[in-house]
Amino acid sequence: MPKSVLDSDAYEVFPEKREECGLFGIFGDPEAVQKTYFGLHALQHRGQESAGIASCDGESIQCYKGMGTVSRVFRTGSEALTRLKNPIAVGHVRYSTCGSSKVENSQPLLAEYSRGQVAVAHNGNLINAGLLRDEYEAYGSIFKSTNDTEIIVHLLAKPSHQSKPDSLGHVLNHLQGAYSLLFMFADRIEAACDPYGIRPLCIGRTDKGCWVVASESCAIDAIGAEFVREVEPGEIVRLDKNGLHSRFFVKPGSIKPAHCIFEHVYFSKQNSRIFGENVHEFRKKLGHQLAREHAVEADVVIPIPDSGTSSAIGYSEQSKIPFDMGMVRSHYIGRTFISPSQKLRELEVTLKLAIIKEVVKDKRVVVVDDSIVRGTTTRSKIRALREAGAKEIHMRVSCPPIRCPCHYGVDFPTREELLANGRTLDDIREFLEVDTVGYLSLDGLLSSASLPKDHYCTACWSGRYPIPVDITLNKFSMERYQLYMFEEFATANE
Ligand code: SF4
């Protein structure tokens, strides 16, 4: 039994690698709630399962959240959205990477402890959350959700942690894994990034001088604010009535960064600036390198839209093969969950991604995608191109073959489900039903980046995890009760 509807086969027609979460926060703006709403819209690509905004009038925090996209959640809450004049707000869009897709796991997580209220929004994955939770449960703590973020609130509330000079920094030192976090207290927002800087987080400023923090700079642009800089690995940035203050909870430079390079390859928006450079420009460089590594004679280069587009432009620039749009994505179909058969699933792919026959008919086509995970969706698109009359199809992928799952906040399938796991390039070519296939090398990927090569996480390709992980854990590891229920259900029906 699938643990959520999004885990069913019906989800197969949608992206195989799923986003993680997006954060937005703003301090001191009378339109903070409304600007957070716009900021979340700009970050919608990072998660569509739930959305929420917590805001504060300087004394108490109110939180509104629900399941679905930003516009779906705030359609019913729109009155609250337009009425609230609170000057402090944090927002969150979620794709579940720890815990199921249900409203109890949506964020911001609002809690009350001896020092008052706190709303927490998290992007990433805490790899020691299960151990910490076991420890707290052994002493009687009760958890309301099954996500990893709730443990942070328990750590904050512990009296021995509160007595430390920098209690938040002390708490963060107990966490392992990937985390970009926003904490909203009654009088301030504190934004923090894990010591490896795995997930992005940046700072902006409005023309009225209000400070903003967001997962990506596209959200800062969306409210007309100026990008200032990124939050450094191991840094806490405090936004309060006296402005912006920075401190570090680990010695700066003591840990080598491990920025998720997949953010550049796939997740982040093309107009965002993350880890020191613009995403679109980065992807074009990947396309240049891909063309150098895997040249082929062809008539046209087409992208799998949208994330393959920038790399395809780069491939075309380098190879001098004309670029064109051979597929058009429908942004209106959404998620239907009604795909009982393979044939219907393929029809859904066609509906979502329509082929422009005139561009590909009788042509030798280079198809560029950012990455391939299971490969079944890619194969459906290739079949559609053949049916439209493409003479030759040369698949080019702007990252290396993905062979390992991510434990730092990206929801890939299991290792066994990954197309490249245990397959040769020739096996992959046959599976995809293409004439040739070429993946960008890891060195080619890293040499296209502006930071030193060893400042990135590459674990999903190389298997080298910068923070040791228990590879047996998965996103449902903290759902023991529900799993027992499913087992009982299964036994009872045998
Ligand atoms: S394993 Fe891959 S997706 Fe996960 S953090 Fe590392 S580079 Fe990013």
XYZ file of C-alpha atoms and ligand atoms in Angstrom:
502
model
C 0.000 0.000 0.000
C 1.483 3.370 -0.920
C 2.073 5.590 2.087
C 0.765 8.621 0.261
C -1.013 9.180 -2.987
C 2.157 10.772 -4.322
C 3.970 7.468 -3.928
C 1.615 5.609 -6.165
C 2.475 4.704 -9.756
C 0.212 7.526 -10.882
C 2.919 9.956 -9.885
C 5.232 8.477 -12.490
C 4.162 10.931 -15.180
C 5.416 13.843 -13.103
C 9.043 14.718 -12.346
C 11.003 11.701 -11.150
C 13.182 13.722 -8.808
C 11.094 15.838 -6.564
C 11.741 19.163 -5.003
C 12.531 19.610 -1.391
C 11.173 22.796 0.253
C 11.309 26.561 -0.032
C 11.638 29.200 2.684
C 10.817 32.885 2.802
C 10.954 35.396 5.668
C 10.690 39.164 6.038
C 11.067 41.475 9.029
C 9.615 44.931 9.687
C 7.368 45.362 6.653
C 3.648 46.239 7.152
C 2.971 44.067 4.075
C 5.111 41.189 5.333
C 2.337 38.592 4.974
C 1.405 39.595 1.449
C 5.068 39.747 0.373
C 5.639 36.307 1.860
C 2.743 35.075 -0.258
C 4.472 36.412 -3.391
C 7.813 35.048 -2.243
C 6.303 31.587 -1.810
C 4.799 31.759 -5.293
C 8.292 32.370 -6.676
C 9.503 29.303 -4.754
C 6.589 27.072 -5.743
C 8.895 24.873 -7.876
C 10.565 23.713 -4.627
C 7.423 22.070 -3.257
C 3.747 21.785 -4.083
C 2.428 19.468 -1.366
C 1.707 22.078 1.282
C 2.194 25.762 1.967
C 2.020 27.943 5.052
C 2.652 31.411 6.431
C 3.255 32.322 10.075
C 3.156 35.990 11.005
C 3.610 37.988 14.165
C 2.374 41.346 15.456
C 5.309 41.618 17.856
C 3.550 39.628 20.587
C 1.827 36.549 19.272
C 2.292 34.361 16.223
C -0.525 33.282 13.939
C -0.082 30.505 11.430
C -2.135 29.523 8.397
C -1.221 26.446 6.378
C -2.740 23.667 4.349
C -2.219 21.020 1.701
C -1.580 21.977 -1.910
C 0.026 24.802 -3.832
C 0.295 28.370 -2.542
C -2.703 29.597 -4.531
C -4.809 26.635 -3.419
C -3.982 27.042 0.279
C -4.445 30.781 0.328
C -7.567 30.881 -1.785
C -9.646 29.917 1.211
C -7.460 31.912 3.577
C -7.259 34.943 1.351
C -9.269 37.109 3.717
C -6.762 36.422 6.462
C -4.030 37.083 3.950
C -5.268 40.534 2.992
C -6.341 41.524 6.502
C -3.160 40.646 8.351
C -0.906 43.657 8.810
C 1.686 41.857 10.906
C 5.196 43.155 10.166
C 7.045 39.843 10.612
C 6.356 36.722 8.570
C 7.910 33.436 7.514
C 6.542 31.082 4.881
C 7.202 27.581 3.639
C 6.380 25.421 0.631
C 6.899 21.713 1.121
C 7.691 18.599 -0.736
C 8.006 15.798 1.808
C 11.512 14.390 2.144
C 10.968 13.200 5.720
C 7.500 12.107 6.778
C 4.395 11.715 4.628
C 2.475 14.339 2.790
C -0.119 15.313 5.391
C -1.170 18.506 7.105
C 0.448 17.603 10.457
C 3.797 17.664 8.665
C 3.203 20.965 6.881
C 5.175 24.018 7.925
C 5.900 26.502 9.446
C 5.746 24.399 12.580
C 4.280 26.525 15.377
C 5.170 25.624 18.969
C 5.065 27.166 22.408
C 7.674 26.598 25.078
C 8.855 28.320 28.238
C 10.365 31.250 26.312
C 7.278 31.896 24.207
C 6.195 30.947 20.722
C 8.373 29.926 17.821
C 7.548 29.116 14.186
C 10.083 26.958 12.364
C 10.484 26.446 8.614
C 13.023 23.901 7.337
C 14.564 22.932 3.999
C 16.772 19.841 4.112
C 16.967 16.550 5.932
C 18.291 15.823 9.418
C 20.045 12.483 9.283
C 20.172 12.089 13.074
C 16.524 13.081 13.695
C 15.461 9.473 14.388
C 18.149 8.978 17.023
C 17.363 12.304 18.698
C 13.660 11.518 18.662
C 14.219 8.098 20.270
C 16.218 9.827 22.988
C 13.481 12.384 23.713
C 10.679 9.836 23.549
C 12.544 7.698 26.075
C 12.138 10.610 28.518
C 8.453 11.031 27.748
C 8.386 13.667 25.009
C 5.394 13.505 22.701
C 5.652 14.337 19.001
C 2.742 15.598 16.904
C 4.274 15.032 13.468
C 6.512 12.516 11.734
C 8.871 14.989 10.129
C 12.395 15.732 11.263
C 11.792 19.432 11.997
C 9.833 18.891 15.214
C 12.899 17.554 17.002
C 14.476 21.024 16.701
C 11.687 22.511 18.804
C 12.252 19.883 21.508
C 15.958 20.682 21.486
C 15.185 24.401 21.840
C 12.855 23.808 24.778
C 15.313 21.711 26.774
C 16.262 23.760 29.895
C 19.966 22.866 29.731
C 20.081 24.193 26.150
C 18.231 27.387 27.028
C 20.812 28.279 29.637
C 23.622 28.481 27.052
C 24.804 31.965 25.980
C 23.763 31.217 22.370
C 21.049 28.618 22.881
C 20.080 28.470 19.184
C 23.692 27.975 18.083
C 24.044 25.305 20.761
C 20.933 23.513 19.470
C 22.120 23.645 15.856
C 25.330 21.944 16.902
C 23.238 18.887 17.828
C 21.862 18.544 14.297
C 23.461 16.484 11.548
C 22.551 16.657 7.900
C 21.262 19.337 5.601
C 19.335 22.286 6.960
C 18.477 25.779 5.985
C 16.176 27.025 8.727
C 14.036 30.030 9.594
C 12.965 30.601 13.201
C 10.417 33.295 13.903
C 10.157 34.459 17.501
C 7.873 37.300 18.641
C 10.596 39.927 18.169
C 12.887 38.512 15.494
C 13.688 36.068 12.710
C 16.800 33.913 12.908
C 17.987 32.276 9.675
C 20.587 29.525 9.761
C 22.473 27.342 7.335
C 24.140 24.010 8.176
C 27.966 23.943 8.432
C 28.276 22.345 4.965
C 25.956 24.870 3.276
C 24.124 22.028 1.518
C 20.888 23.904 0.781
C 20.868 27.512 -0.430
C 19.663 30.477 1.614
C 20.121 34.134 0.766
C 19.495 37.613 2.124
C 17.845 40.582 0.450
C 16.689 44.089 1.327
C 13.638 46.071 0.270
C 13.784 49.717 -0.817
C 12.333 50.605 2.613
C 15.300 48.877 4.271
C 13.458 45.738 5.479
C 15.480 42.520 5.565
C 14.382 39.441 3.666
C 15.641 35.832 3.653
C 14.748 33.216 1.057
C 15.842 29.851 -0.298
C 16.557 31.395 -3.671
C 17.114 34.907 -4.932
C 14.177 34.556 -7.377
C 11.880 35.089 -4.353
C 13.769 38.230 -3.371
C 13.400 39.529 -6.941
C 9.683 38.632 -6.876
C 8.951 41.206 -4.172
C 11.117 43.891 -5.767
C 13.877 43.617 -3.144
C 17.626 43.596 -3.818
C 19.777 40.505 -3.391
C 22.449 41.256 -0.765
C 24.351 38.011 -0.192
C 24.039 34.325 0.688
C 23.924 32.991 4.244
C 27.291 31.321 4.867
C 27.668 27.701 5.963
C 27.467 27.572 9.773
C 26.090 31.120 10.024
C 23.060 32.428 11.915
C 21.611 35.705 10.687
C 19.321 37.554 13.060
C 16.796 40.079 11.724
C 15.303 42.378 14.353
C 14.374 46.032 14.946
C 18.068 46.938 15.091
C 18.820 45.468 11.663
C 20.791 42.419 10.585
C 23.338 40.696 12.831
C 25.522 37.739 11.923
C 27.179 35.094 14.092
C 28.623 31.639 13.507
C 27.837 28.460 15.427
C 30.849 26.647 13.974
C 34.251 28.200 13.391
C 34.154 29.698 9.865
C 36.304 27.664 7.480
C 36.647 24.715 9.888
C 34.398 22.508 7.710
C 34.737 22.212 3.936
C 31.470 23.258 2.223
C 29.420 20.616 0.395
C 26.875 22.652 -1.555
C 24.326 20.491 -3.366
C 25.353 20.843 -7.008
C 22.046 19.273 -8.026
C 20.477 22.599 -7.033
C 22.307 24.036 -10.052
C 21.593 21.068 -12.318
C 17.858 20.810 -11.674
C 16.173 22.282 -8.611
C 16.743 25.992 -8.533
C 15.016 28.466 -10.804
C 16.989 29.714 -13.812
C 16.824 33.342 -12.653
C 18.161 32.514 -9.178
C 21.654 33.153 -7.983
C 22.871 30.370 -5.690
C 26.308 29.309 -4.444
C 27.856 32.339 -6.068
C 26.442 32.158 -9.604
C 23.351 32.383 -11.753
C 21.600 29.069 -12.423
C 20.836 29.679 -16.118
C 24.434 30.666 -16.894
C 25.698 27.632 -14.994
C 23.420 25.283 -16.958
C 24.543 26.828 -20.243
C 28.135 26.044 -19.265
C 27.056 22.437 -18.634
C 25.631 22.383 -22.167
C 28.918 23.700 -23.611
C 30.871 21.005 -21.800
C 28.355 18.311 -22.766
C 28.781 19.242 -26.449
C 32.573 19.066 -26.076
C 32.369 15.638 -24.429
C 29.608 14.121 -26.611
C 29.599 15.683 -30.060
C 27.292 14.239 -32.715
C 26.175 15.196 -36.203
C 22.548 16.352 -36.055
C 20.033 18.837 -37.471
C 18.469 20.274 -34.345
C 18.982 20.493 -30.558
C 15.808 20.394 -28.468
C 15.426 20.530 -24.670
C 13.149 18.578 -22.408
C 11.473 21.656 -20.938
C 11.825 23.377 -18.584
C 14.956 22.309 -16.715
C 16.793 21.031 -19.826
C 16.350 24.304 -21.699
C 19.405 26.245 -20.509
C 21.750 23.272 -21.078
C 20.276 22.704 -24.547
C 20.989 26.346 -25.418
C 24.565 25.771 -24.261
C 24.856 22.557 -26.291
C 23.599 24.373 -29.371
C 25.977 27.326 -28.855
C 28.989 25.035 -28.586
C 28.040 22.540 -31.324
C 26.613 25.155 -33.739
C 23.608 22.863 -34.264
C 20.451 25.029 -34.335
C 18.366 25.159 -31.131
C 14.611 24.789 -31.346
C 11.646 23.950 -29.136
C 10.562 20.437 -30.099
C 8.293 19.994 -27.074
C 5.907 22.322 -25.276
C 4.997 21.811 -21.665
C 1.429 22.322 -20.535
C 1.438 24.145 -17.220
C -2.258 23.582 -16.692
C -2.739 19.808 -16.467
C -1.541 19.568 -12.858
C -1.650 16.282 -10.992
C -4.477 13.968 -11.904
C -3.660 10.710 -10.099
C -5.897 8.761 -12.460
C -3.539 6.591 -14.443
C -4.538 2.977 -14.038
C -2.697 1.703 -17.115
C 0.651 2.243 -18.810
C -1.153 3.455 -21.952
C -3.056 6.125 -19.993
C 0.133 7.151 -18.237
C 1.815 7.617 -21.611
C -1.149 9.689 -22.759
C -0.700 11.898 -19.721
C 2.961 12.415 -20.621
C 1.863 13.421 -24.135
C -0.692 15.817 -22.719
C 1.793 17.370 -20.368
C 4.580 17.555 -22.925
C 3.341 17.964 -26.494
C 5.658 17.430 -29.482
C 5.953 20.056 -32.231
C 6.063 17.669 -35.203
C 7.288 20.301 -37.673
C 10.486 20.736 -35.631
C 11.475 17.058 -35.385
C 9.968 15.265 -38.421
C 12.685 13.631 -40.583
C 15.399 15.285 -38.471
C 18.421 13.998 -36.575
C 17.526 15.297 -33.127
C 19.727 15.926 -30.069
C 17.501 15.831 -26.975
C 18.981 17.497 -23.887
C 17.700 16.832 -20.367
C 19.148 17.895 -17.025
C 19.189 14.380 -15.534
C 17.558 10.954 -15.728
C 16.327 9.151 -12.640
C 14.126 6.117 -13.360
C 14.111 6.702 -17.092
C 10.531 5.588 -17.726
C 9.240 9.126 -18.271
C 12.178 9.931 -20.559
C 11.453 6.805 -22.591
C 7.822 7.880 -23.040
C 9.014 11.218 -24.399
C 11.459 9.495 -26.767
C 8.670 7.255 -28.071
C 6.527 10.335 -28.697
C 9.389 11.907 -30.674
C 9.732 8.752 -32.808
C 5.996 8.756 -33.466
C 6.325 12.392 -34.568
C 8.855 11.295 -37.204
C 12.293 11.987 -35.686
C 14.855 10.157 -37.860
C 17.597 9.787 -35.243
C 17.474 10.587 -31.528
C 20.652 11.367 -29.583
C 20.057 11.707 -25.846
C 22.385 14.072 -23.984
C 22.234 14.520 -20.221
C 23.833 17.479 -18.457
C 24.983 15.531 -15.392
C 26.529 12.087 -14.797
C 24.425 8.904 -14.336
C 22.603 9.031 -10.978
C 23.463 5.867 -9.067
C 22.869 6.694 -5.384
C 19.964 8.141 -3.393
C 20.143 11.513 -1.661
C 19.965 11.642 2.136
C 20.140 15.420 2.367
C 16.675 16.519 1.388
C 15.961 15.428 -2.180
C 13.459 12.665 -2.731
C 15.002 10.292 -5.265
C 13.669 6.746 -5.700
C 15.559 3.876 -4.065
C 18.906 2.802 -5.490
C 17.270 -0.238 -7.146
C 14.833 1.985 -9.055
C 17.529 4.270 -10.489
C 18.044 3.662 -14.213
C 21.839 3.850 -14.039
C 22.108 1.443 -11.098
C 23.903 -1.670 -12.364
C 23.421 -0.756 -16.033
C 26.055 -0.030 -18.679
C 25.691 2.915 -21.052
C 24.635 0.487 -23.752
C 21.913 -0.954 -21.493
C 20.683 2.597 -20.855
C 20.691 3.410 -24.582
C 18.624 0.288 -25.257
C 16.211 1.024 -22.413
C 15.638 4.589 -23.598
C 15.316 3.416 -27.224
C 17.681 6.120 -28.514
C 20.433 5.967 -31.147
C 23.155 7.276 -28.827
C 23.327 8.452 -25.241
C 25.904 10.713 -23.597
C 26.142 11.878 -19.980
C 28.271 14.777 -18.779
C 31.268 13.534 -16.774
C 31.575 14.375 -13.079
C 34.771 16.260 -13.805
C 32.991 18.158 -16.584
C 30.206 19.073 -14.162
C 32.564 20.240 -11.442
C 34.888 22.109 -13.781
C 31.892 24.156 -15.002
C 31.304 25.456 -11.458
C 32.841 28.622 -10.102
C 33.758 27.272 -6.648
C 36.589 24.770 -6.037
C 35.599 21.239 -7.103
C 35.723 19.864 -3.550
C 33.202 22.444 -2.275
C 30.211 20.535 -3.640
C 28.256 17.432 -2.665
C 28.216 14.935 -5.543
C 26.980 11.892 -3.598
C 24.107 10.955 -5.912
C 26.653 10.372 -8.688
C 29.824 9.468 -6.812
C 28.401 7.754 -3.709
C 30.761 9.910 -1.591
C 28.514 11.342 1.134
C 30.144 14.361 2.818
C 28.281 13.572 6.069
C 28.189 9.834 6.881
C 24.670 8.446 6.469
C 22.751 5.353 7.467
C 21.730 4.186 4.001
C 18.943 2.002 5.402
C 16.937 5.074 6.480
C 14.274 6.559 4.235
C 11.724 9.370 4.375
C 9.262 7.232 6.348
C 11.747 6.138 9.016
C 9.881 8.039 11.719
C 6.456 6.668 10.786
C 6.712 3.551 12.897
C 3.097 3.620 14.035
C 1.697 3.989 10.524
C 3.992 1.257 9.226
C 2.794 -1.129 11.912
C -0.756 -0.271 10.941
C -0.030 -1.106 7.299
C 1.591 -4.383 8.298
C -1.414 -5.325 10.400
C -3.685 -4.361 7.564
C -1.697 -6.518 5.158
C -1.686 -9.505 7.551
C -5.414 -9.207 8.184
C -6.083 -9.329 4.469
C -3.882 -12.277 3.646
S 23.290 13.637 -2.907
Fe 22.931 14.786 -4.829
S 20.933 15.780 -4.533
Fe 21.648 15.143 -2.511
S 22.737 16.902 -1.646
Fe 24.275 15.651 -2.678
S 24.385 16.465 -4.769
Fe 22.495 17.221 -3.851
